[in-house]
C-alpha cells in the first residue's frame, strides 16, 4: 500500500514539475545526435522526415532528460525517525541483563551490569566492597595503595568465616 502511495505521489510531483519548468527544446550535441538517429530511422522505414515530428520527438527526449535529473524526495523510513533511534550504550546489552523498551524509552528489571562482567571483575568488586567495609570498622587498609594487603585481608576473612572450605595459606 505504501509503495502505491509513493508511486502516486511521485507521478503528481513529476507532473507538477513539468508544468512549472515547461518542456524546453533540447539543444547542443544531444540534439544533433538525436536528429541524426531520427533521420536514419525514418530513411530505413521509408517515412518522410518532417519538422512537426521532429518537435514532438524533441519534447519527448527533453522530458526523459529532465526526469532523470529530477531529485525526488524519499519517504522517511521507520529507522530514521528521530524518536526511535537507540542510544549507543543500549545496543550491546546482554540477553540476561537490562531490558530496554524503545517505545517507552525505559529500562526494566535486572539493571546490574556486574553479572555479565568478564574475568576477575566480580572478584575485584567483592574485594573492593570488603575493603570498604573493613575501613569503616577501623582497619587501616586501602585498595589502591596496598592491593596485595587488601587481597590477603579478604582471603583471611573468607577462611575465618567458613565461606571457603580450604584455607588459602
N, CA and C atoms as an extended XYZ file, in Angstrom:
507
Properties=species:S:1:pos:R:3:atomname:S:1:resname:S:1:resid:I:1 pbc="F F F"
N         0.823       -1.195        0.000 N   UNK     1
C         0.000        0.000        0.000 CA  UNK     1
C         0.869        1.262        0.000 C   UNK     1
N         1.931        1.230        0.822 N   UNK     2
C         2.820        2.383        0.884 CA  UNK     2
C         3.490        2.619       -0.464 C   UNK     2
N         3.857        1.518       -1.134 N   UNK     3
C         4.539        1.644       -2.418 CA  UNK     3
C         3.635        2.319       -3.442 C   UNK     3
N         2.353        1.928       -3.459 N   UNK     4
C         1.421        2.550       -4.389 CA  UNK     4
C         1.287        4.039       -4.109 C   UNK     4
N         1.189        4.372       -2.822 N   UNK     5
C         1.049        5.771       -2.446 CA  UNK     5
C         2.282        6.567       -2.880 C   UNK     5
N         3.477        5.977       -2.679 N   UNK     6
C         4.700        6.668       -3.073 CA  UNK     6
C         4.776        6.859       -4.585 C   UNK     6
N         4.376        5.837       -5.338 N   UNK     7
C         4.391        5.964       -6.793 CA  UNK     7
C         3.412        7.038       -7.252 C   UNK     7
N         2.240        7.069       -6.633 N   UNK     8
C         1.252        8.087       -6.976 CA  UNK     8
C         1.781        9.485       -6.665 C   UNK     8
N         2.402        9.639       -5.500 N   UNK     9
C         2.962       10.934       -5.122 CA  UNK     9
C         4.088       11.336       -6.080 C   UNK     9
N         4.868       10.355       -6.523 N   UNK    10
C         5.953       10.632       -7.458 CA  UNK    10
C         5.395       11.130       -8.789 C   UNK    10
N         4.313       10.493       -9.267 N   UNK    11
C         3.699       10.927      -10.522 CA  UNK    11
C         3.170       12.355      -10.415 C   UNK    11
N         2.504       12.650       -9.314 N   UNK    12
C         1.979       14.006       -9.112 CA  UNK    12
C         3.118       15.011       -9.089 C   UNK    12
N         4.183       14.669       -8.385 N   UNK    13
C         5.337       15.570       -8.293 CA  UNK    13
C         5.930       15.834       -9.672 C   UNK    13
N         6.104       14.769      -10.459 N   UNK    14
C         6.684       14.928      -11.792 CA  UNK    14
C         5.761       15.729      -12.705 C   UNK    14
N         4.455       15.517      -12.591 N   UNK    15
C         3.501       16.275      -13.397 CA  UNK    15
C         3.574       17.762      -13.055 C   UNK    15
N         3.615       18.072      -11.756 N   UNK    16
C         3.713       19.469      -11.334 CA  UNK    16
C         5.038       20.076      -11.778 C   UNK    16
N         6.087       19.280      -11.755 N   UNK    17
C         7.390       19.769      -12.188 CA  UNK    17
C         7.376       20.115      -13.677 C   UNK    17
N         6.722       19.284      -14.488 N   UNK    18
C         6.615       19.569      -15.920 CA  UNK    18
C         5.885       20.885      -16.152 C   UNK    18
N         4.806       21.096      -15.415 N   UNK    19
C         4.044       22.334      -15.571 CA  UNK    19
C         4.893       23.526      -15.162 C   UNK    19
N         5.615       23.401      -14.069 N   UNK    20
C         6.398       24.521      -13.540 CA  UNK    20
C         7.569       24.870      -14.460 C   UNK    20
N         8.330       23.858      -14.841 N   UNK    21
C         9.525       24.100      -15.655 CA  UNK    21
C         9.149       24.329      -17.116 C   UNK    21
N         8.199       23.577      -17.600 N   UNK    22
C         7.855       23.654      -19.020 CA  UNK    22
C         8.839       22.823      -19.812 C   UNK    22
N         8.380       22.302      -20.929 N   UNK    23
C         9.260       21.464      -21.730 CA  UNK    23
C        10.014       22.335      -22.723 C   UNK    23
N        11.322       22.355      -22.588 N   UNK    24
C        12.172       23.140      -23.478 CA  UNK    24
C        12.800       22.230      -24.534 C   UNK    24
N        13.119       22.791      -25.647 N   UNK    25
C        13.745       22.019      -26.720 CA  UNK    25
C        15.195       21.751      -26.349 C   UNK    25
N        15.594       20.516      -26.550 N   UNK    26
C        16.962       20.126      -26.225 CA  UNK    26
C        17.912       20.801      -27.197 C   UNK    26
N        19.018       21.310      -26.668 N   UNK    27
C        19.992       21.971      -27.536 CA  UNK    27
C        21.357       21.326      -27.349 C   UNK    27
N        22.264       21.606      -28.271 N   UNK    28
C        23.629       21.127      -28.151 CA  UNK    28
C        23.852       19.805      -28.843 C   UNK    28
N        24.907       19.086      -28.435 N   UNK    29
C        25.278       17.839      -29.120 CA  UNK    29
C        24.228       16.742      -28.966 C   UNK    29
N        23.472       16.763      -27.882 N   UNK    30
C        22.428       15.759      -27.696 CA  UNK    30
C        21.360       15.897      -28.778 C   UNK    30
N        21.027       17.137      -29.129 N   UNK    31
C        20.023       17.389      -30.158 CA  UNK    31
C        20.509       16.885      -31.514 C   UNK    31
N        21.766       17.167      -31.814 N   UNK    32
C        22.313       16.762      -33.113 CA  UNK    32
C        22.324       15.244      -33.263 C   UNK    32
N        22.761       14.548      -32.224 N   UNK    33
C        22.785       13.080      -32.309 CA  UNK    33
C        21.372       12.526      -32.408 C   UNK    33
N        20.457       13.132      -31.693 N   UNK    34
C        19.070       12.660      -31.754 CA  UNK    34
C        18.484       12.871      -33.152 C   UNK    34
N        18.753       14.035      -33.731 N   UNK    35
C        18.243       14.318      -35.078 CA  UNK    35
C        18.809       13.339      -36.104 C   UNK    35
N        20.088       13.020      -35.992 N   UNK    36
C        20.709       12.069      -36.925 CA  UNK    36
C        20.089       10.679      -36.780 C   UNK    36
N        19.868       10.265      -35.533 N   UNK    37
C        19.247        8.956      -35.305 CA  UNK    37
C        17.836        8.913      -35.884 C   UNK    37
N        17.085        9.991      -35.696 N   UNK    38
C        15.719       10.035      -36.214 CA  UNK    38
C        15.702       10.017      -37.749 C   UNK    38
N        16.624       10.723      -38.362 N   UNK    39
C        16.696       10.730      -39.829 CA  UNK    39
C        17.010        9.334      -40.352 C   UNK    39
N        17.946        8.635      -39.687 N   UNK    40
C        18.283        7.272      -40.117 CA  UNK    40
C        17.095        6.331      -39.960 C   UNK    40
N        16.381        6.450      -38.854 N   UNK    41
C        15.205        5.595      -38.637 CA  UNK    41
C        14.135        5.863      -39.688 C   UNK    41
N        13.912        7.134      -39.970 N   UNK    42
C        12.886        7.488      -40.959 CA  UNK    42
C        13.273        7.025      -42.359 C   UNK    42
N        14.555        7.116      -42.710 N   UNK    43
C        15.004        6.650      -44.017 CA  UNK    43
C        14.873        5.133      -44.136 C   UNK    43
N        15.163        4.416      -43.048 N   UNK    44
C        15.030        2.954      -43.071 CA  UNK    44
C        13.573        2.541      -43.212 C   UNK    44
N        12.688        3.272      -42.551 N   UNK    45
C        11.261        2.942      -42.608 CA  UNK    45
C        10.589        3.488      -43.869 C   UNK    45
N        11.268        4.379      -44.577 N   UNK    46
C        10.706        4.958      -45.794 CA  UNK    46
C         9.805        6.144      -45.506 C   UNK    46
N         9.808        6.675      -44.325 N   UNK    47
C         8.965        7.819      -43.971 CA  UNK    47
C         9.677        9.116      -44.299 C   UNK    47
N         8.871       10.146      -44.524 N   UNK    48
C         9.426       11.474      -44.734 CA  UNK    48
C         9.716       12.102      -43.374 C   UNK    48
N        10.802       12.828      -43.291 N   UNK    49
C        11.201       13.489      -42.044 CA  UNK    49
C        10.621       14.897      -42.040 C   UNK    49
N         9.698       15.175      -41.097 N   UNK    50
C         9.035       16.479      -41.046 CA  UNK    50
C         9.435       17.216      -39.789 C   UNK    50
N         9.214       18.530      -39.827 N   UNK    51
C         9.552       19.361      -38.668 CA  UNK    51
C         8.614       19.105      -37.490 C   UNK    51
N         7.340       18.783      -37.786 N   UNK    52
C         6.389       18.534      -36.693 CA  UNK    52
C         6.796       17.292      -35.904 C   UNK    52
N         7.157       16.232      -36.616 N   UNK    53
C         7.621       15.015      -35.940 CA  UNK    53
C         8.865       15.308      -35.119 C   UNK    53
N         9.736       16.122      -35.687 N   UNK    54
C        10.977       16.477      -35.011 CA  UNK    54
C        10.684       17.179      -33.687 C   UNK    54
N         9.757       18.140      -33.696 N   UNK    55
C         9.437       18.882      -32.477 CA  UNK    55
C         8.834       17.974      -31.410 C   UNK    55
N         7.923       17.092      -31.825 N   UNK    56
C         7.302       16.174      -30.863 CA  UNK    56
C         8.346       15.233      -30.257 C   UNK    56
N         9.219       14.723      -31.114 N   UNK    57
C        10.255       13.815      -30.627 CA  UNK    57
C        11.226       14.526      -29.693 C   UNK    57
N        11.554       15.774      -30.024 N   UNK    58
C        12.452       16.532      -29.158 CA  UNK    58
C        11.823       16.780      -27.791 C   UNK    58
N        10.526       17.014      -27.777 N   UNK    59
C         9.836       17.201      -26.496 CA  UNK    59
C         9.910       15.928      -25.653 C   UNK    59
N         9.751       14.767      -26.302 N   UNK    60
C         9.845       13.500      -25.576 CA  UNK    60
C        11.252       13.291      -25.021 C   UNK    60
N        12.277       13.586      -25.801 N   UNK    61
C        13.656       13.446      -25.343 CA  UNK    61
C        13.921       14.399      -24.189 C   UNK    61
N        13.437       15.639      -24.329 N   UNK    62
C        13.645       16.633      -23.275 CA  UNK    62
C        12.966       16.192      -21.980 C   UNK    62
N        11.783       15.635      -22.105 N   UNK    63
C        11.058       15.169      -20.925 CA  UNK    63
C        11.832       14.063      -20.205 C   UNK    63
N        12.339       13.091      -20.971 N   UNK    64
C        13.078       11.999      -20.336 CA  UNK    64
C        14.375       12.502      -19.712 C   UNK    64
N        15.013       13.489      -20.357 N   UNK    65
C        16.250       14.048      -19.800 CA  UNK    65
C        15.967       14.768      -18.487 C   UNK    65
N        14.872       15.537      -18.439 N   UNK    66
C        14.524       16.260      -17.218 CA  UNK    66
C        14.141       15.300      -16.102 C   UNK    66
N        13.444       14.247      -16.426 N   UNK    67
C        13.022       13.299      -15.406 CA  UNK    67
C        14.205       12.578      -14.784 C   UNK    67
N        15.263       12.349      -15.560 N   UNK    68
C        16.449       11.708      -15.000 CA  UNK    68
C        17.173       12.606      -14.018 C   UNK    68
N        17.145       13.907      -14.255 N   UNK    69
C        17.898       14.827      -13.405 CA  UNK    69
C        17.099       15.345      -12.218 C   UNK    69
N        15.844       14.957      -12.106 N   UNK    70
C        14.991       15.462      -11.022 CA  UNK    70
C        15.281       14.697       -9.741 C   UNK    70
N        15.386       15.422       -8.659 N   UNK    71
C        15.544       14.794       -7.347 CA  UNK    71
C        14.165       14.585       -6.754 C   UNK    71
N        13.817       13.327       -6.507 N   UNK    72
C        12.525       13.012       -5.913 CA  UNK    72
C        12.749       12.701       -4.442 C   UNK    72
N        12.104       13.432       -3.544 N   UNK    73
C        12.299       13.161       -2.118 CA  UNK    73
C        11.740       11.799       -1.737 C   UNK    73
N        12.493       11.071       -0.938 N   UNK    74
C        12.077        9.745       -0.499 CA  UNK    74
C        11.329        9.839        0.820 C   UNK    74
N        10.474        8.880        1.070 N   UNK    75
C         9.746        8.846        2.338 CA  UNK    75
C        10.703        8.467        3.461 C   UNK    75
N        10.447        8.952        4.638 N   UNK    76
C        11.298        8.675        5.791 CA  UNK    76
C        10.984        7.277        6.298 C   UNK    76
N        12.031        6.458        6.450 N   UNK    77
C        11.855        5.109        6.961 CA  UNK    77
C        11.681        5.098        8.463 C   UNK    77
N        11.230        3.974        8.974 N   UNK    78
C        10.967        3.903       10.415 CA  UNK    78
C        12.254        3.966       11.225 C   UNK    78
N        13.378        3.506       10.655 N   UNK    79
C        14.641        3.538       11.388 CA  UNK    79
C        15.219        4.941       11.455 C   UNK    79
N        14.797        5.820       10.552 N   UNK    80
C        15.363        7.158       10.501 CA  UNK    80
C        14.581        8.161       11.336 C   UNK    80
N        13.496        7.719       11.927 N   UNK    81
C        12.719        8.635       12.753 CA  UNK    81
C        13.511        9.002       13.983 C   UNK    81
N        13.382       10.246       14.367 N   UNK    82
C        14.178       10.770       15.466 CA  UNK    82
C        13.856       10.081       16.785 C   UNK    82
N        12.605        9.786       17.027 N   UNK    83
C        12.203        9.218       18.314 CA  UNK    83
C        12.575        7.767       18.498 C   UNK    83
N        12.905        7.052       17.425 N   UNK    84
C        13.172        5.627       17.537 CA  UNK    84
C        14.651        5.282       17.482 C   UNK    84
N        15.516        6.251       17.442 N   UNK    85
C        16.943        5.957       17.443 CA  UNK    85
C        17.356        5.438       18.809 C   UNK    85
N        18.126        4.359       18.832 N   UNK    86
C        18.577        3.757       20.077 CA  UNK    86
C        19.951        4.297       20.423 C   UNK    86
N        20.121        4.636       21.681 N   UNK    87
C        21.410        5.160       22.125 CA  UNK    87
C        22.473        4.078       22.016 C   UNK    87
N        23.730        4.482       21.828 N   UNK    88
C        24.820        3.524       21.628 CA  UNK    88
C        25.035        2.632       22.842 C   UNK    88
N        24.822        3.171       24.054 N   UNK    89
C        25.057        2.351       25.236 CA  UNK    89
C        23.974        1.297       25.424 C   UNK    89
N        22.912        1.342       24.639 N   UNK    90
C        21.858        0.343       24.742 CA  UNK    90
C        21.971       -0.737       23.670 C   UNK    90
N        22.892       -0.587       22.737 N   UNK    91
C        22.988       -1.535       21.632 CA  UNK    91
C        23.598       -2.870       22.044 C   UNK    91
N        24.558       -2.876       22.957 N   UNK    92
C        25.294       -4.091       23.296 CA  UNK    92
C        24.830       -4.705       24.608 C   UNK    92
N        23.562       -4.639       24.897 N   UNK    93
C        23.065       -5.221       26.136 CA  UNK    93
C        23.062       -6.740       26.032 C   UNK    93
N        23.471       -7.392       27.101 N   UNK    94
C        23.483       -8.845       27.173 CA  UNK    94
C        22.042       -9.327       27.327 C   UNK    94
N        21.756      -10.530       26.888 N   UNK    95
C        20.399      -11.055       26.955 CA  UNK    95
C        19.830      -11.153       28.355 C   UNK    95
N        20.673      -11.486       29.341 N   UNK    96
C        20.173      -11.641       30.703 CA  UNK    96
C        20.308      -10.359       31.512 C   UNK    96
N        20.805       -9.308       30.902 N   UNK    97
C        20.977       -8.057       31.639 CA  UNK    97
C        19.732       -7.193       31.469 C   UNK    97
N        19.903       -5.902       31.550 N   UNK    98
C        18.778       -4.979       31.491 CA  UNK    98
C        18.040       -5.097       30.162 C   UNK    98
N        16.767       -4.851       30.223 N   UNK    99
C        15.927       -4.897       29.034 CA  UNK    99
C        15.472       -3.487       28.703 C   UNK    99
N        15.699       -3.082       27.459 N   UNK   100
C        15.345       -1.726       27.031 CA  UNK   100
C        14.071       -1.771       26.209 C   UNK   100
N        13.109       -0.924       26.565 N   UNK   101
C        11.871       -0.812       25.814 CA  UNK   101
C        11.906        0.474       24.999 C   UNK   101
N        12.029        0.388       23.674 N   UNK   102
C        12.162        1.606       22.868 CA  UNK   102
C        10.903        2.469       22.845 C   UNK   102
N         9.737        1.849       22.997 N   UNK   103
C         8.509        2.634       22.921 CA  UNK   103
C         8.393        3.604       24.089 C   UNK   103
N         8.659        3.102       25.301 N   UNK   104
C         8.562        3.973       26.477 CA  UNK   104
C         9.906        4.579       26.857 C   UNK   104
N        10.968        4.157       26.141 N   UNK   105
C        12.326        4.632       26.408 CA  UNK   105
C        12.712        4.416       27.868 C   UNK   105
N        12.471        3.225       28.350 N   UNK   106
C        12.789        2.942       29.748 CA  UNK   106
C        13.501        1.603       29.865 C   UNK   106
N        14.197        1.445       30.979 N   UNK   107
C        14.872        0.192       31.296 CA  UNK   107
C        14.013       -0.508       32.344 C   UNK   107
N        14.004       -1.830       32.320 N   UNK   108
C        13.272       -2.547       33.357 CA  UNK   108
C        14.045       -3.789       33.767 C   UNK   108
N        13.801       -4.218       34.989 N   UNK   109
C        14.415       -5.411       35.575 CA  UNK   109
C        15.939       -5.375       35.519 C   UNK   109
N        16.546       -6.268       36.196 N   UNK   110
C        17.972       -6.586       36.220 CA  UNK   110
C        18.903       -5.535       35.601 C   UNK   110
N        19.065       -4.424       36.265 N   UNK   111
C        19.938       -3.374       35.745 CA  UNK   111
C        21.366       -3.500       36.252 C   UNK   111
N        21.691       -4.563       36.982 N   UNK   112
C        23.048       -4.772       37.490 CA  UNK   112
C        23.924       -5.266       36.343 C   UNK   112
N        24.928       -4.497       35.994 N   UNK   113
C        25.788       -4.845       34.872 CA  UNK   113
C        26.929       -5.776       35.279 C   UNK   113
N        27.127       -5.996       36.578 N   UNK   114
C        28.253       -6.825       37.029 CA  UNK   114
C        28.033       -8.305       36.737 C   UNK   114
N        26.815       -8.721       36.454 N   UNK   115
C        26.544      -10.141       36.224 CA  UNK   115
C        27.177      -10.656       34.942 C   UNK   115
N        27.323       -9.807       33.987 N   UNK   116
C        27.926      -10.248       32.730 CA  UNK   116
C        29.319       -9.672       32.534 C   UNK   116
N        29.994       -9.355       33.638 N   UNK   117
C        31.356       -8.837       33.554 CA  UNK   117
C        32.328       -9.990       33.330 C   UNK   117
N        33.296       -9.830       32.441 N   UNK   118
C        34.234      -10.911       32.153 CA  UNK   118
C        35.369      -10.979       33.175 C   UNK   118
N        35.987      -12.140       33.269 N   UNK   119
C        37.221      -12.297       34.050 CA  UNK   119
C        37.052      -12.103       35.545 C   UNK   119
N        37.968      -11.341       36.140 N   UNK   120
C        38.020      -11.188       37.590 CA  UNK   120
C        37.292       -9.939       38.071 C   UNK   120
N        36.431       -9.391       37.283 N   UNK   121
C        35.744       -8.158       37.667 CA  UNK   121
C        34.849       -8.376       38.880 C   UNK   121
N        34.166       -9.522       38.936 N   UNK   122
C        33.280       -9.799       40.067 CA  UNK   122
C        34.090       -9.989       41.350 C   UNK   122
N        35.211      -10.705       41.253 N   UNK   123
C        36.080      -10.898       42.418 CA  UNK   123
C        36.643       -9.557       42.896 C   UNK   123
N        37.048       -8.701       41.974 N   UNK   124
C        37.558       -7.381       42.344 CA  UNK   124
C        36.478       -6.568       43.043 C   UNK   124
N        35.248       -6.674       42.568 N   UNK   125
C        34.138       -5.948       43.199 CA  UNK   125
C        33.931       -6.437       44.631 C   UNK   125
N        34.022       -7.751       44.848 N   UNK   126
C        33.870       -8.297       46.209 CA  UNK   126
C        34.992       -7.804       47.119 C   UNK   126
N        36.224       -7.812       46.626 N   UNK   127
C        37.364       -7.327       47.422 CA  UNK   127
C        37.179       -5.848       47.737 C   UNK   127
N        36.758       -5.087       46.760 N   UNK   128
C        36.549       -3.653       46.956 CA  UNK   128
C        35.487       -3.395       48.025 C   UNK   128
N        34.398       -4.145       47.969 N   UNK   129
C        33.338       -3.999       48.977 CA  UNK   129
C        33.849       -4.388       50.355 C   UNK   129
N        34.618       -5.484       50.439 N   UNK   130
C        35.150       -5.943       51.726 CA  UNK   130
C        36.102       -4.907       52.324 C   UNK   130
N        36.989       -4.348       51.514 N   UNK   131
C        37.944       -3.341       51.994 CA  UNK   131
C        37.203       -2.092       52.452 C   UNK   131
N        36.172       -1.739       51.753 N   UNK   132
C        35.375       -0.570       52.126 CA  UNK   132
C        34.725       -0.774       53.495 C   UNK   132
N        34.126       -1.952       53.692 N   UNK   133
C        33.504       -2.252       54.988 CA  UNK   133
C        34.554       -2.325       56.096 C   UNK   133
N        35.730       -2.907       55.795 N   UNK   134
C        36.792       -3.013       56.807 CA  UNK   134
C        37.318       -1.636       57.190 C   UNK   134
N        37.448       -0.740       56.235 N   UNK   135
C        37.931        0.608       56.560 CA  UNK   135
C        36.899        1.378       57.381 C   UNK   135
N        35.620        1.092       57.198 N   UNK   136
C        34.584        1.718       58.025 CA  UNK   136
C        34.653        1.215       59.466 C   UNK   136
N        35.079       -0.050       59.655 N   UNK   137
C        35.192       -0.626       61.004 CA  UNK   137
C        36.471       -0.195       61.705 C   UNK   137
N        37.388        0.409       60.970 N   UNK   138
C        38.601        0.918       61.598 CA  UNK   138
C        39.886        0.267       61.145 C   UNK   138
N        39.842       -0.705       60.258 N   UNK   139
C        41.051       -1.339       59.747 CA  UNK   139
C        41.742       -0.377       58.786 C   UNK   139
N        43.064       -0.256       58.944 N   UNK   140
C        43.822        0.676       58.104 CA  UNK   140
C        44.311       -0.061       56.857 C   UNK   140
N        43.466       -0.091       55.833 N   UNK   141
C        43.820       -0.727       54.566 CA  UNK   141
C        43.186        0.089       53.434 C   UNK   141
N        43.925        0.163       52.334 N   UNK   142
C        43.446        0.920       51.181 CA  UNK   142
C        43.687        0.079       49.936 C   UNK   142
N        42.661       -0.093       49.117 N   UNK   143
C        42.754       -0.989       47.959 CA  UNK   143
C        43.744       -0.487       46.905 C   UNK   143
N        43.749        0.810       46.615 N   UNK   144
C        44.656        1.326       45.591 CA  UNK   144
C        46.088        1.466       46.111 C   UNK   144
N        46.242        1.781       47.403 N   UNK   145
C        47.585        1.968       47.962 CA  UNK   145
C        48.278        0.636       48.196 C   UNK   145
N        47.555       -0.352       48.705 N   UNK   146
C        48.140       -1.666       49.001 CA  UNK   146
C        47.181       -2.759       48.536 C   UNK   146
N        47.156       -3.064       47.248 N   UNK   147
C        46.211       -4.063       46.749 CA  UNK   147
C        46.504       -5.478       47.243 C   UNK   147
N        47.785       -5.813       47.434 N   UNK   148
C        48.131       -7.153       47.932 CA  UNK   148
C        47.636       -7.330       49.356 C   UNK   148
N        47.826       -6.299       50.180 N   UNK   149
C        47.360       -6.354       51.564 CA  UNK   149
C        45.833       -6.481       51.601 C   UNK   149
N        45.144       -5.768       50.737 N   UNK   150
C        43.683       -5.834       50.699 CA  UNK   150
C        43.213       -7.222       50.274 C   UNK   150
N        43.898       -7.827       49.304 N   UNK   151
C        43.515       -9.161       48.856 CA  UNK   151
C        43.770      -10.209       49.935 C   UNK   151
N        44.894      -10.091       50.647 N   UNK   152
C        45.189      -11.032       51.736 CA  UNK   152
C        44.164      -10.895       52.861 C   UNK   152
N        43.769       -9.676       53.188 N   UNK   153
C        42.750       -9.452       54.212 CA  UNK   153
C        41.429      -10.101       53.801 C   UNK   153
N        41.081       -9.987       52.541 N   UNK   154
C        39.845      -10.583       52.032 CA  UNK   154
C        39.900      -12.107       52.120 C   UNK   154
N        41.038      -12.705       51.715 N   UNK   155
C        41.161      -14.168       51.758 CA  UNK   155
C        41.174      -14.688       53.189 C   UNK   155
N        41.827      -13.967       54.119 N   UNK   156
C        41.809      -14.358       55.533 CA  UNK   156
C        40.390      -14.336       56.076 C   UNK   156
N        39.656      -13.315       55.732 N   UNK   157
C        38.274      -13.206       56.208 CA  UNK   157
C        37.433      -14.359       55.673 C   UNK   157
N        37.661      -14.750       54.422 N   UNK   158
C        36.935      -15.883       53.847 CA  UNK   158
C        37.263      -17.170       54.592 C   UNK   158
N        38.540      -17.361       54.957 N   UNK   159
C        38.954      -18.564       55.680 CA  UNK   159
C        38.314      -18.608       57.071 C   UNK   159
N        38.253      -17.473       57.745 N   UNK   160
C        37.725      -17.440       59.111 CA  UNK   160
C        36.209      -17.558       59.158 C   UNK   160
N        35.529      -17.051       58.188 N   UNK   161
C        34.064      -17.126       58.215 CA  UNK   161
C        33.559      -18.467       57.711 C   UNK   161
N        34.393      -19.259       57.091 N   UNK   162
C        33.996      -20.584       56.642 CA  UNK   162
C        33.324      -20.581       55.273 C   UNK   162
N        33.378      -19.477       54.553 N   UNK   163
C        32.784      -19.446       53.221 CA  UNK   163
C        33.588      -20.313       52.256 C   UNK   163
N        34.883      -20.376       52.502 N   UNK   164
C        35.749      -21.203       51.675 CA  UNK   164
C        36.169      -22.396       52.527 C   UNK   164
N        36.008      -23.598       52.052 N   UNK   165
C        36.290      -24.814       52.821 CA  UNK   165
C        37.776      -24.972       53.108 C   UNK   165
N        38.616      -24.731       52.138 N   UNK   166
C        40.046      -24.885       52.367 CA  UNK   166
C        40.666      -23.518       52.604 C   UNK   166
N        41.667      -23.479       53.404 N   UNK   167
C        42.329      -22.222       53.730 CA  UNK   167
C        43.281      -21.842       52.594 C   UNK   167
N        43.462      -20.576       52.395 N   UNK   168
C        44.280      -20.082       51.286 CA  UNK   168
C        45.770      -20.200       51.569 C   UNK   168
N        46.180      -20.417       52.805 N   UNK   169
C        47.607      -20.430       53.145 CA  UNK   169
C        48.172      -21.813       53.122 C   UNK   169
